[in-house]
Amino acid sequence: MKKNTRNIAITAISITGLFYLYISGDFFSSSISIIKDTNVSIWLTSLPFSIAIFLLLGLQLKASLHPCLDNLKIITAFHLSASNTMLNYLPAKAGLIARGLYLKKNEGITLQRYTEAAIFTSLISLIIAFAFCILAIANNQNLKDLTSKKITELGPQDAQLTLPIATLISTLVISIFFFKKKTITKKTFPEFSTKTALAIFLTSLTLFIVSSARLYLCFFSLNYHLSLNEIIFLHSVTSLSFILAIAPGNIGIKESALVIAAACILIDPKLALIAGLLDRLSALVPTFLIGPISSAHLLNRIIEKKSS
């Protein structure tokens, strides 16, 4: 994606998110009230989902490398995913680079093959998120009513919905159009078998479901019960926001996208922001508990490989 275009999209999402937090009124006192009412025991149940996500990311990696790497152990794939997630909170996507170097040194995977697998997996994940996003929009009554009205029929509540929807649509269209425009060609990917593509699809779909469940629990811990359609819409939008990932761990962009998506379906932006921060915390705690252990394990494997 061209740098200037991506920066415009990121700025639009951030400003719109802040705008909806501002117009929601009485941000600090209301937020403190929401935080005080948080059910910590329910939030704690979201932590195992983050560990499950590491496992699914490992299975996803194993599936994507299957054509040329059949003997990658699941425990190794798990450690690679945990370490990758932790190191991606450093600049320049350090996790992706470190994982690629490990696979090259210890497993004999070329960086080109690793890059192809990573891009192919990302595309499948984005297609799943986009499909769920469209499905959720089609099944949301407020959004359906809005799209069926003429401009002259729009009321105050419709105007409130129009800005976040316009922001989401424009930034996503721009982002998808420029996503790896220069690198994705007919020769980008090798001949992935149908079995391999299906395995990547199934692990990516399961990953989407588990991540959605974790976000649902974060809202639930704030005493807000999301419908199935709402959680699908919210999580699909935050998943698509990773197209714009520029900050380490997509910090800030993901939360802004969640606030805007919540505004689209008339959920309190303050509630959405706090739920997003809880979801972020649910990811960070296991990441920085397991990540260092996984990194140390992988480093030890590299040392053993060199000494043998």
Coordinates of C-alpha atoms in Angstrom, one line a residue:
M1 CA 0.0 0.0 0.0
K2 CA 1.3 3.5 -0.8
K3 CA 2.5 5.1 2.4
N4 CA 0.5 8.4 2.0
T5 CA -2.8 6.5 1.3
R6 CA -2.4 4.3 4.3
N7 CA -1.6 7.3 6.5
I8 CA -4.8 9.0 5.3
A9 CA -6.9 5.9 6.0
I10 CA -5.3 5.5 9.5
T11 CA -5.9 9.2 10.2
A12 CA -9.6 8.9 9.1
I13 CA -10.2 6.0 11.4
S14 CA -8.5 7.5 14.4
I15 CA -10.2 10.9 14.0
T16 CA -13.6 9.3 13.5
G17 CA -13.1 7.1 16.6
L18 CA -12.1 10.1 18.7
F19 CA -15.1 12.1 17.3
Y20 CA -17.6 9.5 18.4
L21 CA -16.0 9.2 21.9
Y22 CA -16.3 13.0 22.1
I23 CA -19.9 13.3 21.1
S24 CA -20.9 10.4 23.4
G25 CA -20.4 12.9 26.2
D26 CA -19.1 12.7 29.8
F27 CA -16.3 10.3 28.7
F28 CA -14.2 10.1 31.9
S29 CA -16.9 9.7 34.6
S30 CA -19.0 7.3 32.4
S31 CA -15.9 5.3 31.6
I32 CA -14.9 5.0 35.2
S33 CA -18.4 3.8 36.1
I34 CA -18.2 1.1 33.3
I35 CA -14.8 0.0 34.6
K36 CA -16.0 -0.2 38.2
D37 CA -18.8 -2.5 37.1
T38 CA -16.5 -4.9 35.2
N39 CA -16.9 -8.5 36.2
V40 CA -13.3 -9.6 36.5
S41 CA -14.1 -13.3 36.8
I42 CA -15.8 -13.3 33.4
W43 CA -12.9 -11.3 31.9
L44 CA -10.5 -13.9 33.3
T45 CA -12.3 -16.6 31.3
S46 CA -11.1 -14.8 28.1
L47 CA -7.4 -15.6 28.8
P48 CA -7.5 -19.3 27.8
F49 CA -8.9 -18.1 24.5
S50 CA -5.7 -16.2 23.8
I51 CA -3.7 -19.4 24.5
A52 CA -6.0 -21.3 22.1
I53 CA -5.3 -18.5 19.5
F54 CA -1.6 -19.3 19.8
L55 CA -2.3 -22.9 19.1
L56 CA -4.5 -22.1 16.1
L57 CA -1.9 -19.7 14.7
G58 CA 0.6 -22.6 15.0
L59 CA -1.7 -24.9 13.1
Q60 CA -2.3 -22.2 10.5
L61 CA 1.5 -21.9 10.1
K62 CA 1.9 -25.6 9.9
A63 CA -0.8 -25.9 7.2
S64 CA 0.7 -23.1 5.1
L65 CA 4.1 -24.7 5.1
H66 CA 2.8 -28.2 4.5
P67 CA 3.8 -28.5 0.9
C68 CA 7.5 -28.3 1.7
L69 CA 7.7 -28.9 5.4
D70 CA 5.9 -32.0 6.7
N71 CA 7.7 -32.5 9.9
L72 CA 7.1 -29.2 11.7
K73 CA 6.0 -30.2 15.2
I74 CA 2.8 -28.7 16.7
I75 CA 4.7 -27.6 19.8
T76 CA 7.3 -25.8 17.7
A77 CA 4.6 -24.1 15.7
F78 CA 3.0 -23.1 19.0
H79 CA 6.2 -21.5 20.2
L80 CA 6.8 -19.8 16.9
S81 CA 3.3 -18.2 17.1
A82 CA 3.7 -17.1 20.7
S83 CA 7.1 -15.6 20.1
N84 CA 6.0 -14.0 16.8
T85 CA 3.0 -12.4 18.6
M86 CA 5.2 -11.0 21.3
L87 CA 8.0 -9.7 19.0
N88 CA 5.4 -8.1 16.7
Y89 CA 4.9 -5.5 19.5
L90 CA 8.4 -4.3 18.5
P91 CA 8.8 -2.0 15.4
A92 CA 9.3 -3.3 11.9
K93 CA 7.2 -6.4 12.4
A94 CA 10.1 -8.0 14.3
G95 CA 8.1 -11.2 15.0
L96 CA 7.5 -12.0 11.3
I97 CA 11.2 -11.5 10.6
A98 CA 12.4 -13.6 13.6
R99 CA 10.0 -16.4 12.7
G100 CA 11.2 -16.4 9.1
L101 CA 14.9 -16.5 10.1
Y102 CA 14.2 -19.4 12.5
L103 CA 12.4 -21.4 9.8
K104 CA 15.3 -20.7 7.4
K105 CA 18.1 -21.7 9.8
N106 CA 16.4 -24.7 11.6
E107 CA 13.9 -26.0 9.1
G108 CA 15.4 -25.1 5.7
I109 CA 12.5 -22.9 4.5
T110 CA 13.5 -20.1 2.2
L111 CA 12.5 -16.6 3.0
Q112 CA 10.6 -16.4 -0.3
R113 CA 8.6 -19.5 0.5
Y114 CA 7.9 -18.2 4.0
T115 CA 6.7 -14.8 2.6
E116 CA 4.5 -16.5 0.1
A117 CA 2.9 -18.6 2.8
A118 CA 2.4 -15.6 5.1
I119 CA 0.7 -13.5 2.3
F120 CA -1.5 -16.4 1.2
T121 CA -2.6 -17.0 4.8
S122 CA -3.3 -13.3 5.3
L123 CA -5.4 -13.1 2.2
I124 CA -7.6 -16.1 3.2
S125 CA -8.0 -14.5 6.7
L126 CA -9.0 -11.2 5.2
I127 CA -11.5 -12.8 2.8
I128 CA -13.1 -14.6 5.7
A129 CA -13.4 -11.4 7.7
F130 CA -14.7 -9.4 4.7
A131 CA -17.3 -12.1 4.0
F132 CA -18.5 -12.1 7.6
C133 CA -18.6 -8.3 7.6
I134 CA -20.9 -8.2 4.5
L135 CA -23.1 -11.0 6.1
A136 CA -23.4 -9.0 9.3
I137 CA -24.3 -5.8 7.5
A138 CA -26.9 -7.6 5.4
N139 CA -28.5 -8.9 8.6
N140 CA -28.4 -5.7 10.7
Q141 CA -31.8 -3.9 10.6
N142 CA -30.5 -0.4 11.3
L143 CA -28.0 -0.7 8.4
K144 CA -30.6 -2.3 6.1
D145 CA -33.1 0.5 6.9
L146 CA -30.4 3.2 6.2
T147 CA -29.4 1.7 2.8
S148 CA -33.0 1.5 1.7
K149 CA -33.7 5.3 2.3
K150 CA -33.2 8.2 0.0
I151 CA -31.0 11.0 1.1
T152 CA -34.0 13.3 1.6
E153 CA -35.5 10.7 4.0
L154 CA -32.5 10.6 6.4
G155 CA -33.2 11.7 10.0
P156 CA -30.8 12.6 12.9
Q157 CA -30.2 9.0 13.9
D158 CA -29.5 8.1 10.3
A159 CA -26.9 11.0 10.1
Q160 CA -25.2 9.5 13.2
L161 CA -24.8 6.2 11.3
T162 CA -23.7 7.7 8.0
L163 CA -20.3 9.1 9.1
P164 CA -18.9 5.8 10.6
I165 CA -20.2 3.7 7.8
A166 CA -18.7 6.1 5.2
T167 CA -15.4 6.1 7.0
L168 CA -15.3 2.3 7.2
I169 CA -16.3 1.7 3.6
S170 CA -13.9 4.3 2.2
T171 CA -10.9 3.2 4.2
L172 CA -11.5 -0.5 3.6
V173 CA -11.9 0.0 -0.1
I174 CA -8.8 2.1 -0.3
S175 CA -6.8 -0.4 1.9
I176 CA -7.9 -3.5 0.0
F177 CA -7.2 -1.8 -3.4
F178 CA -3.6 -1.0 -2.4
F179 CA -3.0 -4.1 -0.3
K180 CA 0.3 -5.5 -1.6
K181 CA -0.6 -4.1 -5.0
K182 CA 3.0 -4.2 -6.1
T183 CA 3.8 -7.7 -4.8
I184 CA 0.7 -9.7 -5.5
T185 CA 0.8 -11.0 -9.0
K186 CA 0.0 -14.3 -10.7
K187 CA 3.5 -15.5 -9.8
T188 CA 3.3 -14.5 -6.1
F189 CA 2.1 -17.9 -4.9
P190 CA 3.4 -21.4 -5.7
E191 CA 0.9 -24.2 -6.5
F192 CA -0.9 -24.6 -3.2
S193 CA -2.9 -27.8 -3.3
T194 CA -6.6 -27.8 -2.6
K195 CA -6.0 -29.7 0.6
T196 CA -3.5 -27.1 1.8
A197 CA -5.8 -24.2 1.0
L198 CA -8.7 -26.0 2.8
A199 CA -6.6 -26.6 5.9
I200 CA -5.6 -22.9 6.0
F201 CA -9.2 -21.9 5.5
L202 CA -10.5 -24.1 8.3
T203 CA -7.8 -23.0 10.8
S204 CA -8.4 -19.3 9.8
L205 CA -12.2 -19.7 10.2
T206 CA -11.7 -21.4 13.6
L207 CA -9.3 -18.6 14.6
F208 CA -12.0 -16.0 13.6
I209 CA -14.6 -17.8 15.8
V210 CA -12.3 -18.1 18.8
S211 CA -11.2 -14.5 18.6
S212 CA -14.8 -13.4 18.3
A213 CA -15.6 -15.4 21.4
R214 CA -12.8 -13.6 23.3
L215 CA -14.2 -10.2 22.3
Y216 CA -17.7 -11.3 23.3
L217 CA -16.5 -12.2 26.8
C218 CA -14.9 -8.8 27.1
F219 CA -18.2 -7.1 26.4
F220 CA -20.0 -9.6 28.6
S221 CA -17.7 -8.8 31.5
L222 CA -19.0 -5.2 31.1
N223 CA -22.6 -6.5 31.5
Y224 CA -23.3 -6.0 27.8
H225 CA -24.7 -8.9 25.9
L226 CA -23.9 -8.8 22.2
S227 CA -26.1 -10.6 19.7
L228 CA -24.4 -13.0 17.3
N229 CA -24.7 -10.6 14.4
E230 CA -23.2 -7.8 16.5
I231 CA -20.2 -9.7 17.5
I232 CA -19.6 -11.0 14.0
F233 CA -19.7 -7.4 12.7
L234 CA -17.5 -5.9 15.3
H235 CA -14.8 -8.6 15.1
S236 CA -14.8 -8.7 11.3
V237 CA -14.2 -4.9 11.2
T238 CA -11.3 -5.1 13.7
S239 CA -9.9 -8.0 11.7
L240 CA -10.0 -6.0 8.5
S241 CA -8.2 -3.1 10.3
F242 CA -5.0 -5.2 10.3
I243 CA -4.7 -4.2 6.6
L244 CA -3.7 -0.8 8.0
A245 CA -1.3 -2.2 10.6
I246 CA 1.5 0.3 11.0
A247 CA 1.9 0.5 14.8
P248 CA 3.4 -2.4 16.6
G249 CA 0.6 -4.9 17.4
N250 CA -1.8 -2.7 15.5
I251 CA -2.2 -0.8 18.8
G252 CA -4.7 2.1 18.5
I253 CA -6.0 1.3 15.0
K254 CA -7.8 -1.9 16.1
E255 CA -9.4 -0.1 19.1
S256 CA -10.4 2.9 16.9
A257 CA -12.0 0.5 14.3
L258 CA -13.9 -1.1 17.1
V259 CA -15.3 2.2 18.3
I260 CA -16.4 3.2 14.8
A261 CA -18.0 -0.2 14.2
A262 CA -19.8 0.0 17.5
A263 CA -21.2 3.4 16.4
C264 CA -22.4 1.9 13.2
I265 CA -24.7 -0.4 15.2
L266 CA -25.6 2.1 17.9
I267 CA -23.4 0.6 20.7
D268 CA -22.0 3.1 23.2
P269 CA -18.5 4.1 21.9
K270 CA -17.2 4.3 25.5
L271 CA -18.3 0.8 26.2
A272 CA -16.7 -0.4 22.9
L273 CA -13.4 1.3 23.7
I274 CA -13.2 -0.3 27.2
A275 CA -14.2 -3.7 25.8
G276 CA -11.5 -3.2 23.2
L277 CA -8.9 -2.4 25.8
L278 CA -9.9 -5.5 27.8
D279 CA -9.6 -7.6 24.7
R280 CA -6.1 -6.1 24.2
L281 CA -5.2 -6.9 27.8
S282 CA -6.5 -10.5 27.3
A283 CA -4.0 -10.8 24.5
L284 CA -1.1 -9.1 26.2
V285 CA -1.1 -11.1 29.4
P286 CA -0.6 -14.5 27.8
T287 CA 1.6 -13.0 25.2
F288 CA 4.2 -11.6 27.6
L289 CA 3.9 -14.6 29.9
I290 CA 4.4 -17.3 27.2
G291 CA 6.2 -15.3 24.6
P292 CA 9.6 -15.0 26.5
I293 CA 9.5 -18.8 27.3
S294 CA 8.8 -19.6 23.7
S295 CA 11.5 -17.3 22.4
A296 CA 14.0 -18.8 24.8
H297 CA 13.0 -22.3 23.7
L298 CA 13.5 -21.4 20.0
L299 CA 16.8 -19.7 20.7
N300 CA 18.0 -22.8 22.5
R301 CA 16.9 -24.9 19.4
I302 CA 19.0 -22.6 17.2
I303 CA 22.1 -23.0 19.5
E304 CA 21.6 -26.8 19.5
K305 CA 21.4 -26.8 15.7
K306 CA 24.6 -24.8 15.4
S307 CA 26.5 -27.0 17.9
S308 CA 25.5 -30.3 16.4

